Tab-separated table of C-alpha atoms and ligand atoms in Angstrom:
chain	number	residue	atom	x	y	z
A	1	UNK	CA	-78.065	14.544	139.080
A	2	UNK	CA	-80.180	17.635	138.564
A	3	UNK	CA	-77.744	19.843	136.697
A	4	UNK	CA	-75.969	18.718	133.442
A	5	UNK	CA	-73.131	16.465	134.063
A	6	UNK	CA	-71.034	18.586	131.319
A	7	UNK	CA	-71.576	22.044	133.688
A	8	UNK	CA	-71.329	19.921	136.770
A	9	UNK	CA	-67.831	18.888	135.467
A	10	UNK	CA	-66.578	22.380	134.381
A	11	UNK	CA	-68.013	23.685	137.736
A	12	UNK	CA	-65.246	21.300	139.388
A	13	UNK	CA	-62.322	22.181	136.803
A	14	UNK	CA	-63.444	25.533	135.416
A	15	UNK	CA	-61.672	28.757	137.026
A	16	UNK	CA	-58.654	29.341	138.975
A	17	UNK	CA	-58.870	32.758	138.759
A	18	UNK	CA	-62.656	32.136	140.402
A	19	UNK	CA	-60.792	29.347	142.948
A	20	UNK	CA	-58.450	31.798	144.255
A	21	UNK	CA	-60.928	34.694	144.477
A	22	UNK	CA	-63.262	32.440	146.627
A	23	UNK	CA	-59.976	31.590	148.734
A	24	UNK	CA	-58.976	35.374	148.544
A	25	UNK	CA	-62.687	35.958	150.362
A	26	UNK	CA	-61.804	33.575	153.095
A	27	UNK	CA	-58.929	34.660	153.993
A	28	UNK	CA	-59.850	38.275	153.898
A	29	UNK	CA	-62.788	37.358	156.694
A	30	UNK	CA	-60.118	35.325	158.508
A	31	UNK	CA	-56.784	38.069	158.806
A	32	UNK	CA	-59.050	41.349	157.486
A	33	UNK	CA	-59.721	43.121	154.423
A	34	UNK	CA	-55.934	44.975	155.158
A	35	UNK	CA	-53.477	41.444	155.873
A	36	UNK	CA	-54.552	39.913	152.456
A	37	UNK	CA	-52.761	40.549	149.391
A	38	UNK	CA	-55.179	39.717	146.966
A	39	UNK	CA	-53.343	39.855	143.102
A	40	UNK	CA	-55.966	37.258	141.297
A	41	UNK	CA	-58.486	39.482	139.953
A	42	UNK	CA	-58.188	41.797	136.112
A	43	UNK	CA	-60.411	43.898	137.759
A	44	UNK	CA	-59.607	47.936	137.471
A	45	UNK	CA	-58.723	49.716	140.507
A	46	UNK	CA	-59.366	53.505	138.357
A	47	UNK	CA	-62.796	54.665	138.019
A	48	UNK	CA	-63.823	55.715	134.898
A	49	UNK	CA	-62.946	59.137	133.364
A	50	UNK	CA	-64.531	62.556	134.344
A	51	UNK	CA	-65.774	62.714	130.930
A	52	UNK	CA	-67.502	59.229	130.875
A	53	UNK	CA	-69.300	59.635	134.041
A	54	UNK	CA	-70.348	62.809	132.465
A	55	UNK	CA	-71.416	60.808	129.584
A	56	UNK	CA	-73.608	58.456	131.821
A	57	UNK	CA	-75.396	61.827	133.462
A	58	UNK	CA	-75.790	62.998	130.130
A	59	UNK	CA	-77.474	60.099	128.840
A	60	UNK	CA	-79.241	59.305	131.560
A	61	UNK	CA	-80.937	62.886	131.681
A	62	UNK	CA	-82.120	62.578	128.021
A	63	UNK	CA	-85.774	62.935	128.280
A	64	UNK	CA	-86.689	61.912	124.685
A	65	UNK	CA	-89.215	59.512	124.171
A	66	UNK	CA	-88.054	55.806	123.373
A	67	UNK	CA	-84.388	55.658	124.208
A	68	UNK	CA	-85.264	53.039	126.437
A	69	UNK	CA	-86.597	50.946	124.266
A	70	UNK	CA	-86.041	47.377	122.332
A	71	UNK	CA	-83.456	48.341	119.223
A	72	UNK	CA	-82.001	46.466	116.309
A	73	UNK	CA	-80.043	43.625	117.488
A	74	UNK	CA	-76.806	45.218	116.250
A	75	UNK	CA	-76.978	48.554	118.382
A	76	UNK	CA	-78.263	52.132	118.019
A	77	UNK	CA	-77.250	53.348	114.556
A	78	UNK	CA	-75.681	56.548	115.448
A	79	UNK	CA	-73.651	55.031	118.006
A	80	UNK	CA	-72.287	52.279	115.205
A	81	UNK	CA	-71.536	55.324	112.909
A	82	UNK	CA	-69.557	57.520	115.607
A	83	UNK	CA	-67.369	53.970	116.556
A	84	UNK	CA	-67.208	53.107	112.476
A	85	UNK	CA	-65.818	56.930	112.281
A	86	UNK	CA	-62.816	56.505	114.517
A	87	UNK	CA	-62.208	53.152	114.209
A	88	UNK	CA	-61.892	53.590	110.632
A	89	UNK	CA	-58.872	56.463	110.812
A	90	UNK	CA	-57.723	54.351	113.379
A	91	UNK	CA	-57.276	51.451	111.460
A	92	UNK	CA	-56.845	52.914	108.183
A	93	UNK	CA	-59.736	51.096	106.841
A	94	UNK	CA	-61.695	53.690	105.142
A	95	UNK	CA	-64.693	51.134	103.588
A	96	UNK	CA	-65.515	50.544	107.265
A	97	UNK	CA	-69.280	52.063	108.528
A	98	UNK	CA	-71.890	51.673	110.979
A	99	UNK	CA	-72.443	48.278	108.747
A	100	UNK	CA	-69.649	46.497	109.715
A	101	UNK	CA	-70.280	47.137	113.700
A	102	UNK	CA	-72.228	44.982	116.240
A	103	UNK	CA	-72.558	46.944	119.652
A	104	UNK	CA	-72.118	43.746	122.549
A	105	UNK	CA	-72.565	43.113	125.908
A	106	UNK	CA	-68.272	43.434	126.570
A	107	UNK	CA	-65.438	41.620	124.515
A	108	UNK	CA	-66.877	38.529	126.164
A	109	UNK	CA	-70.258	38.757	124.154
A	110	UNK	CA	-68.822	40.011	121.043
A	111	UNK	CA	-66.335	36.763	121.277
A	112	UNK	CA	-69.384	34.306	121.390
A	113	UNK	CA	-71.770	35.609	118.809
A	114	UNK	CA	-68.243	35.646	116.952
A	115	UNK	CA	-67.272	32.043	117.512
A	116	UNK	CA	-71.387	31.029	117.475
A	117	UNK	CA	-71.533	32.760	113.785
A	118	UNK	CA	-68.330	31.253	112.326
A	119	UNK	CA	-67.931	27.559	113.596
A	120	UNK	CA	-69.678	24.449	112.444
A	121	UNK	CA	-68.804	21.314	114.765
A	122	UNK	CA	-65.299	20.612	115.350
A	123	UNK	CA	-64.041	23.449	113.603
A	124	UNK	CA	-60.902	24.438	115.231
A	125	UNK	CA	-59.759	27.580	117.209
A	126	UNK	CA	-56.461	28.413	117.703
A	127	UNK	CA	-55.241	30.427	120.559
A	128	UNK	CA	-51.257	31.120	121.773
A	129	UNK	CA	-50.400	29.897	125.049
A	130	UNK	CA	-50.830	31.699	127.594
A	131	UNK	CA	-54.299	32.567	127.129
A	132	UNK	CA	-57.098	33.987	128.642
A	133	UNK	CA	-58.798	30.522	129.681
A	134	UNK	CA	-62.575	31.726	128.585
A	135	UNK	CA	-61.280	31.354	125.043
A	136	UNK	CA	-61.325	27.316	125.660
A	137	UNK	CA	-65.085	27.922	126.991
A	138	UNK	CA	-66.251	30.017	124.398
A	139	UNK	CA	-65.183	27.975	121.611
A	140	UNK	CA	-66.641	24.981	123.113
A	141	UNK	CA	-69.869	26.831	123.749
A	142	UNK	CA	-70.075	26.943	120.369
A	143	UNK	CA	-69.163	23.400	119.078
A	144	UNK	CA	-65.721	24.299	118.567
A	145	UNK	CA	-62.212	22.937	119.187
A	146	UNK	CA	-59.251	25.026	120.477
A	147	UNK	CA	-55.942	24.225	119.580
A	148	UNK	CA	-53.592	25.641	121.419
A	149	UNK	CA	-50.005	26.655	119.828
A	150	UNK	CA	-47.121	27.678	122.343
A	151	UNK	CA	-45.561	31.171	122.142
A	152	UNK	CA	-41.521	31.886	122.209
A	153	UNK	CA	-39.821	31.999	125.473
A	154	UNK	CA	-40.610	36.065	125.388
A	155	UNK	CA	-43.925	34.885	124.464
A	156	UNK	CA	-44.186	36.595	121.278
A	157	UNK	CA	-45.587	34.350	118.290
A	158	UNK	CA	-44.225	31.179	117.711
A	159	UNK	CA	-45.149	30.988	113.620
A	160	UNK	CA	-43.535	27.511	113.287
A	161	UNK	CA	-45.495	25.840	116.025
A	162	UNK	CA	-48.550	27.925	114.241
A	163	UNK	CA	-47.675	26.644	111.094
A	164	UNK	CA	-47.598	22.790	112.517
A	165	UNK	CA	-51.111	23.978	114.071
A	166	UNK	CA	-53.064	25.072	110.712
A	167	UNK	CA	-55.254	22.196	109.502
A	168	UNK	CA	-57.944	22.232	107.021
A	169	UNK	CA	-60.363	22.418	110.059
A	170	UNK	CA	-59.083	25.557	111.093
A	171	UNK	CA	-61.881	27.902	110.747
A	172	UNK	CA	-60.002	30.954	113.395
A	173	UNK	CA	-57.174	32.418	115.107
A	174	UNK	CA	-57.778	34.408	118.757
A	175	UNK	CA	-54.688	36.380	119.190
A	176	UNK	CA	-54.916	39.079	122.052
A	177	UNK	CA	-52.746	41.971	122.235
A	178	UNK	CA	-51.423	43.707	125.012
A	179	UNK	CA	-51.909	40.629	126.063
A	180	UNK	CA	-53.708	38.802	129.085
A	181	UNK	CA	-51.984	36.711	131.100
A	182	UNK	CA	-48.639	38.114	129.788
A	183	UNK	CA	-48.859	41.678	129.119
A	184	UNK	CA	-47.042	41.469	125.869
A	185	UNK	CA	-47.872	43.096	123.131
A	186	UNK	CA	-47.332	42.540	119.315
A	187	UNK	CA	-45.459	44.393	117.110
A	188	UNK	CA	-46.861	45.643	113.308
A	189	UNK	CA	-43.696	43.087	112.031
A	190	UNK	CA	-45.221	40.087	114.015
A	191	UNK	CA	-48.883	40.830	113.045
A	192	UNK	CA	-47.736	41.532	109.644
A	193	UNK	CA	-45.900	38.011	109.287
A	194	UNK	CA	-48.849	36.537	111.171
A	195	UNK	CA	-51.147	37.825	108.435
A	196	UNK	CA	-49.394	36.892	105.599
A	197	UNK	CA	-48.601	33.035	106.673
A	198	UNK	CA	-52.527	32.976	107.602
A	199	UNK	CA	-53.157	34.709	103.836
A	200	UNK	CA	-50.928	32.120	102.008
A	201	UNK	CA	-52.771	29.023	103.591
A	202	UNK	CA	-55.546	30.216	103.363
A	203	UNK	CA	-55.112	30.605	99.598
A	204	UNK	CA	-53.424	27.572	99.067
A	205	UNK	CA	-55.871	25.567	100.835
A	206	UNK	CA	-59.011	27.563	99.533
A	207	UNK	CA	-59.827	27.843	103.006
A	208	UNK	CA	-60.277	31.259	104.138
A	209	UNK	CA	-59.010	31.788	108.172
A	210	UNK	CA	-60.570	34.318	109.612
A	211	UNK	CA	-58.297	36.342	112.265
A	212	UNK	CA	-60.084	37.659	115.491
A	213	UNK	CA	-57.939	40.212	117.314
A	214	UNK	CA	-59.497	40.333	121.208
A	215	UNK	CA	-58.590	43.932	122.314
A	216	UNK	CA	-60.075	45.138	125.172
A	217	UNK	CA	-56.517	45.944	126.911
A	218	UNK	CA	-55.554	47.936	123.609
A	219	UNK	CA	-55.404	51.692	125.238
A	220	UNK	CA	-53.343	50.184	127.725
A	221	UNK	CA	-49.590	50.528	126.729
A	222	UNK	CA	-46.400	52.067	128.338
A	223	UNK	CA	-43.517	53.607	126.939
A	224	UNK	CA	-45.086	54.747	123.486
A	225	UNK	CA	-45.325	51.198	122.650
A	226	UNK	CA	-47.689	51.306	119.186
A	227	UNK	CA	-50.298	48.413	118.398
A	228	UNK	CA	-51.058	48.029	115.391
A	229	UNK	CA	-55.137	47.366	114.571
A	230	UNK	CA	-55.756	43.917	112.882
A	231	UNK	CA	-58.443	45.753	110.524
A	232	UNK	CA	-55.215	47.400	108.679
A	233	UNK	CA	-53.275	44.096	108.440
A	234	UNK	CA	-55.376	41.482	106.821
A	235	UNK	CA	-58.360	41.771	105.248
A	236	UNK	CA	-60.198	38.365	107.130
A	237	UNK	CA	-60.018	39.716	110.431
A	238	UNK	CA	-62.718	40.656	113.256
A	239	UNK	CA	-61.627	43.177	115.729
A	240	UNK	CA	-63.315	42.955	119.196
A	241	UNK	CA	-62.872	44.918	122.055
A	242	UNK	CA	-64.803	46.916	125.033
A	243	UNK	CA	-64.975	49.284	127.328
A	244	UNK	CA	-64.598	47.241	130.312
A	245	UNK	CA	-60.677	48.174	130.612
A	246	UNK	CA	-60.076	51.476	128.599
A	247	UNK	CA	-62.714	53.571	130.177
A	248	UNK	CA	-62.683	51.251	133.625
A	249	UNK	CA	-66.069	50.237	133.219
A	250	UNK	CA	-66.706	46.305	133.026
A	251	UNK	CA	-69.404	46.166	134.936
A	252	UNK	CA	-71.186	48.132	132.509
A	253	UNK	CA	-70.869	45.327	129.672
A	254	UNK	CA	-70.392	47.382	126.348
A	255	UNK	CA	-68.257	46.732	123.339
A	256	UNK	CA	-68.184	45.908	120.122
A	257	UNK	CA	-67.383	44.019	116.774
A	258	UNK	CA	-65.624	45.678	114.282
A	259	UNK	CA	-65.809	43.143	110.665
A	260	UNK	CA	-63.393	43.907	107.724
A	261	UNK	CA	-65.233	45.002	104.732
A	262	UNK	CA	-62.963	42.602	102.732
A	263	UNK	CA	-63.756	39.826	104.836
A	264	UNK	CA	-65.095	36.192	103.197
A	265	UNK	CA	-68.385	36.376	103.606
A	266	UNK	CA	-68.794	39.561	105.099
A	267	UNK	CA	-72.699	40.017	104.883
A	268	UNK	CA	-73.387	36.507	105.883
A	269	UNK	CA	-70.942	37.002	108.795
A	270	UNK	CA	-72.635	40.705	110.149
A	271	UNK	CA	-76.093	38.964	109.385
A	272	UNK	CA	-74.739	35.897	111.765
A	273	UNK	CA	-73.383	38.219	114.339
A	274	UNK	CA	-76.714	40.249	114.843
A	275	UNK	CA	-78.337	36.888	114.555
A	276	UNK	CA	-76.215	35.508	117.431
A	277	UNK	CA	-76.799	38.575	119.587
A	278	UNK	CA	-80.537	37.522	119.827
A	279	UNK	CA	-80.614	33.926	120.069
A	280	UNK	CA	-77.467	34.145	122.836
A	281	UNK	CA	-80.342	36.357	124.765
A	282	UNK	CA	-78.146	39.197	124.931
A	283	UNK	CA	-81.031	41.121	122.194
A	284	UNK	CA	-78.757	44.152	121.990
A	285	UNK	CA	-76.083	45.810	124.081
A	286	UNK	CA	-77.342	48.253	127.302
A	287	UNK	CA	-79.424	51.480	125.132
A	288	UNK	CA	-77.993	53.935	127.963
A	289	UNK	CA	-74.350	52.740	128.304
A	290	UNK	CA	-74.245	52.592	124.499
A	291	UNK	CA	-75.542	56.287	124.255
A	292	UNK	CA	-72.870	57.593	126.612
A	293	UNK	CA	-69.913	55.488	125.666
A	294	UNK	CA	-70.854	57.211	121.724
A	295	UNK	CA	-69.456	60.826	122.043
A	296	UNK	CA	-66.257	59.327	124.147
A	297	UNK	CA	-64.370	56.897	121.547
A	298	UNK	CA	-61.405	59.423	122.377
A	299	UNK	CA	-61.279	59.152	125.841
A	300	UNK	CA	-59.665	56.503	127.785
A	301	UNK	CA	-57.986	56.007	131.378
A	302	UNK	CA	-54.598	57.296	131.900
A	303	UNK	CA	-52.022	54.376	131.277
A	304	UNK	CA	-49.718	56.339	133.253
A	305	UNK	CA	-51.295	55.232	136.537
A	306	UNK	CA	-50.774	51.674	135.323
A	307	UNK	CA	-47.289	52.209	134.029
A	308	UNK	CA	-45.883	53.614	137.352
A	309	UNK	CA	-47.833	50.221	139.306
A	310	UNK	CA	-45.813	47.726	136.846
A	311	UNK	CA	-41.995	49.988	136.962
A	312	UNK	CA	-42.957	49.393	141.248
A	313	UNK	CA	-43.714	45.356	140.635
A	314	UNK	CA	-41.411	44.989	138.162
A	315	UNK	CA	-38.255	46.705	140.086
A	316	UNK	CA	-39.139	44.548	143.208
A	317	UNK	CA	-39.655	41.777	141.096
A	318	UNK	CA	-36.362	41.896	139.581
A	319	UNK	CA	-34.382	42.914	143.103
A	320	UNK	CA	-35.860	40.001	144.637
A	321	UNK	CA	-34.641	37.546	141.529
A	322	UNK	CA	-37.984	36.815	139.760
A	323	UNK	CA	-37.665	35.701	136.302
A	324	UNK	CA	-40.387	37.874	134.378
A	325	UNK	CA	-41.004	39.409	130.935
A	326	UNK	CA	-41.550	43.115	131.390
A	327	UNK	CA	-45.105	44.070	129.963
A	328	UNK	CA	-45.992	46.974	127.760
A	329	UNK	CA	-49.300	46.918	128.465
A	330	UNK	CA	-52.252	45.826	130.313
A	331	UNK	CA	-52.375	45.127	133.699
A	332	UNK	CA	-50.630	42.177	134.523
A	333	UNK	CA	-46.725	40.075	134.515
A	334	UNK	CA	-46.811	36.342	134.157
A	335	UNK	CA	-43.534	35.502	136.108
A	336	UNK	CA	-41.685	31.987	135.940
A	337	UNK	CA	-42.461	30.101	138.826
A	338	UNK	CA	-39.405	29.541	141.122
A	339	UNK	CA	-41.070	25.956	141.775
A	340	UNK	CA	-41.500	23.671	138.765
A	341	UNK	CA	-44.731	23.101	140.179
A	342	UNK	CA	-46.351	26.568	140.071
A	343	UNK	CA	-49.227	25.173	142.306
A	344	UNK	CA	-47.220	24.624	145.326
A	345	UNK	CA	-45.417	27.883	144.460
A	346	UNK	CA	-48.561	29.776	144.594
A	347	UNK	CA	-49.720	28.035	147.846
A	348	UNK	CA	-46.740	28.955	149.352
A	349	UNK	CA	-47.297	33.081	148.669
A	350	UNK	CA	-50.703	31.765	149.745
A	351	UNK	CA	-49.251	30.924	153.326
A	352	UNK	CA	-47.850	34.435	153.067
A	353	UNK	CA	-51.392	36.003	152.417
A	354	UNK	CA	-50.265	36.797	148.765
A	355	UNK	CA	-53.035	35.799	145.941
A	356	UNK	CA	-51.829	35.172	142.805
A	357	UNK	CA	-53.214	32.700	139.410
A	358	UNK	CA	-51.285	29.645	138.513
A	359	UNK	CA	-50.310	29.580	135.251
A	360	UNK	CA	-51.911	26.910	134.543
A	361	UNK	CA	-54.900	28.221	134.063
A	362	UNK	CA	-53.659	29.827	131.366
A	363	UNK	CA	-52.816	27.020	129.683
A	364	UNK	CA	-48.982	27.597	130.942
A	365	UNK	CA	-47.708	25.557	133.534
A	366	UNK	CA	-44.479	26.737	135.480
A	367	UNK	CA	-45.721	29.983	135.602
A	368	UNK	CA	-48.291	32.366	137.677
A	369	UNK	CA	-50.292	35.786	136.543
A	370	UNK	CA	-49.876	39.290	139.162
A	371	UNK	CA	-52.683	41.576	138.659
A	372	UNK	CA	-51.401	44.702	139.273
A	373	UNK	CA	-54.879	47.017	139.112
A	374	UNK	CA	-54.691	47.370	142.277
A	375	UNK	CA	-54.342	50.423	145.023
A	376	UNK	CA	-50.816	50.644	145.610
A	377	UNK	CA	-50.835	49.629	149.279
A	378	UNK	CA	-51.662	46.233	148.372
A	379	UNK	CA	-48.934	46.242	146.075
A	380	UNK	CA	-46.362	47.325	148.660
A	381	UNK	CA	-47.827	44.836	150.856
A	382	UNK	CA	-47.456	42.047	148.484
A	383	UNK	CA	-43.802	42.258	148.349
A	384	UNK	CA	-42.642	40.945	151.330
A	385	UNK	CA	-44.847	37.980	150.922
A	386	UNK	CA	-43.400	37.742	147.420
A	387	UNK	CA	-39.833	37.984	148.933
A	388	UNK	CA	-40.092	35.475	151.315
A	389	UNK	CA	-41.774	32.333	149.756
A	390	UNK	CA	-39.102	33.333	146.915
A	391	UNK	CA	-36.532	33.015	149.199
A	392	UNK	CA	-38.112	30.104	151.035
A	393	UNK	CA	-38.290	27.472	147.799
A	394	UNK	CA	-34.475	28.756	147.012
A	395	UNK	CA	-32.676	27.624	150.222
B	401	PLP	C1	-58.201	39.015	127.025
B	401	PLP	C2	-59.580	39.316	127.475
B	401	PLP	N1	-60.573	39.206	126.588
B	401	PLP	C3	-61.843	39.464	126.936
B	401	PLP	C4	-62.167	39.835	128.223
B	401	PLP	C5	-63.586	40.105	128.567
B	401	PLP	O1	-63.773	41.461	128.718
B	401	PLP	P1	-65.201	42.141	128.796
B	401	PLP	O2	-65.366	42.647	130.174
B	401	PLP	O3	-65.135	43.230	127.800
B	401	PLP	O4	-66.201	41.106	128.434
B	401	PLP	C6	-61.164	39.968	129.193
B	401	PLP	C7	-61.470	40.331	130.573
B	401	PLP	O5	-60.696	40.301	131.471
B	401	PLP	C8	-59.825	39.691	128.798
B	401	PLP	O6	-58.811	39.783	129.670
């Protein structure tokens, strides 16, 4: 076999989300672009800001010599000050600077120089179920085992099942809030008890857990909703995030990682981070994006467009007799499936021309993921497929 038999196997098994965009593409060529209902894919329907685009020109424009040049591996310098600046009001952390930032190619690069820094083989990663499924990749790029620990039937944090989870191999915690598939999002009571059953095993094991909050969704949130930044609740924990949702551009690839001063080992770890960002072969994140994403840290999209899509979906949801937690951010519900079988529940919307992620690909069977970042004709047109393979599997 020419390719690895590992990648071959992950190839077969690896992505629904990828499975039912493929299947989304097929159908689209087979009924047209306008008949397909196509709620798979996280990706934003808003462009970017006035002000980012604006950025872009800006930076683009910049005659200067050598801004498009090879750079330290952790980003331009200025850049990692202006972030360090408002991340550290933001988080109340004033000891944080430009030192304690890593500019990355998106949440998903700052995850794996993250994991690649901290784990040794077999080290274990937990994650709450649902979860975004690259976690289970990432980790495993990197030698690592992820246990996963369920969440509560609201899917907020389920600290027993954590505590039965903790193990002196446990070198990290992903937690992800608002939250992708589920749209949840924690409050400063849950991250504050999450942080202090982390603290006391970590001290009574001597085994310090580092907590890495994944937060590229974090701008997102309805209804005044706060959430709270990890930085200001325990001192071991590694914030991540990006623009790819906030200002709407993912395919753009910038983020960051943001390391607590107080965190064990925190020169080793930044060393190991800008370490990681070279030997992964990302060298440093984009010079131009990273100049123009530098003088917009206060910017983001409006959440309002976002809040209005999930009160539509969630109202129709309801009327029709879903079963669904309503989000308070992001862009996405993760309803029960009326099937206990969520894969024959999802082929039946499927027969309707309705596209949707089973859950288990998030690690949650019984359940599917609606992206709603989408124009809102498709989300009108989505309903009557939604209505009648509901109404189909009741009968
Ligand atoms: C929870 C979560 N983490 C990380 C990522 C990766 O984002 P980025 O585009 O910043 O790499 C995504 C993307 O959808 C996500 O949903």
């Amino acid at each position: 076999m020419p390719i690895s038999q590992k990648i071959s196997a992950k190839l077969k098994s690896s992505s629904w989300i990828r499975k039912m965009f493929e299947e989304g593409l097929q159908m689209k060529k087979k009924y047209g672009v306008d008949n397909v209902f196509d709620l798979s894919l996280g990706n934003p329907v808003v462009e970017p800001p006035k002000e980012v685009r604006q950025a872009i020109k800006l930076a683009a424009n910049d005659s200067s010599q050598g801004l498009h040049r090879y750079m330290p591996n952790a980003g331009l310098h200025d850049v990692r000050e202006a972030i360090a600046q408002s991340l550290s009001l933001e988080a109340a952390c004033k000891e944080l600077v430009a030192d304690h930032i890593v500019m990355v190619c998106g949440a998903a690069g700052g995850l794996n120089i993250t994991l690649k820094t901290l784990l040794d083989p077999d080290e274990e990663v937990i994650v709450f179920s649902p979860f975004f499924v690259e976690y289970l990749f990432y980790s495993e790029n990197h030698g690592g085992k992820t246990i996963t620990v369920p969440t509560n039937e609201d899917f907020s944090l389920n600290f027993n099942a954590l505590r039965e989870a903790l193990s002196p191999k446990t070198k990290a915690v992903i937690i992800n809030s608002p939250n992708n598939p589920t749209g949840i999002v924690y409050s400063r009571k849950m991250l504050e008890e999450l942080a202090s059953i982390l603290k006391k095993y970590s001290t009574d094991n001597n085994n310090p857990i580092y907590l890495i909050s994944d937060d590229p969704y974090k701008k997102i949130v309805f209804d005044g909703v706060e959430t709270p930044n990890i930085l200001e609740l325990y001192d071991n924990s590694i914030y991540i995030t990006s623009h790819s949702k906030d200002l709407a551009i993912p395919g753009e690839r910038i983020g960051y990682v943001a390391v607590h001063p107080k965190c064990a080992d925190a020169e080793n770890l930044m060393s190991g981070l800008i370490f990681c960002n070279r030997v992964l072969g990302f060298v440093n994140a984009p010079a131009l994006i990273q100049r123009a994403i530098q003088n917009v840290q206060n910017v983001s999209v409006d959440a309002e467009l976002y809040r209005k899509k999930r009160d539509f979906l969630y109202a129709e949801l309801i009327r029709i007799g879903y079963s669904v937690v309503k989000p308070q951010g992001a862009f996405y519900f993760f309803p029960k499936s009326p099937l206990k079988d969520e894969v024959l529940f999802i082929q039946k919307l499927a027969e309707k021309k309705v596209l949707v992620v089973p859950g288990q690909g998030f690690g949650s069977p019984g359940y599917f993921r609606i992206s709603y970042c989408l124009p809102d004709q498709v989300l009108e047109g989505s309903i009557a497929g939604f209505e009648e393979a509901f109404n189909e599997v009741k009968l």
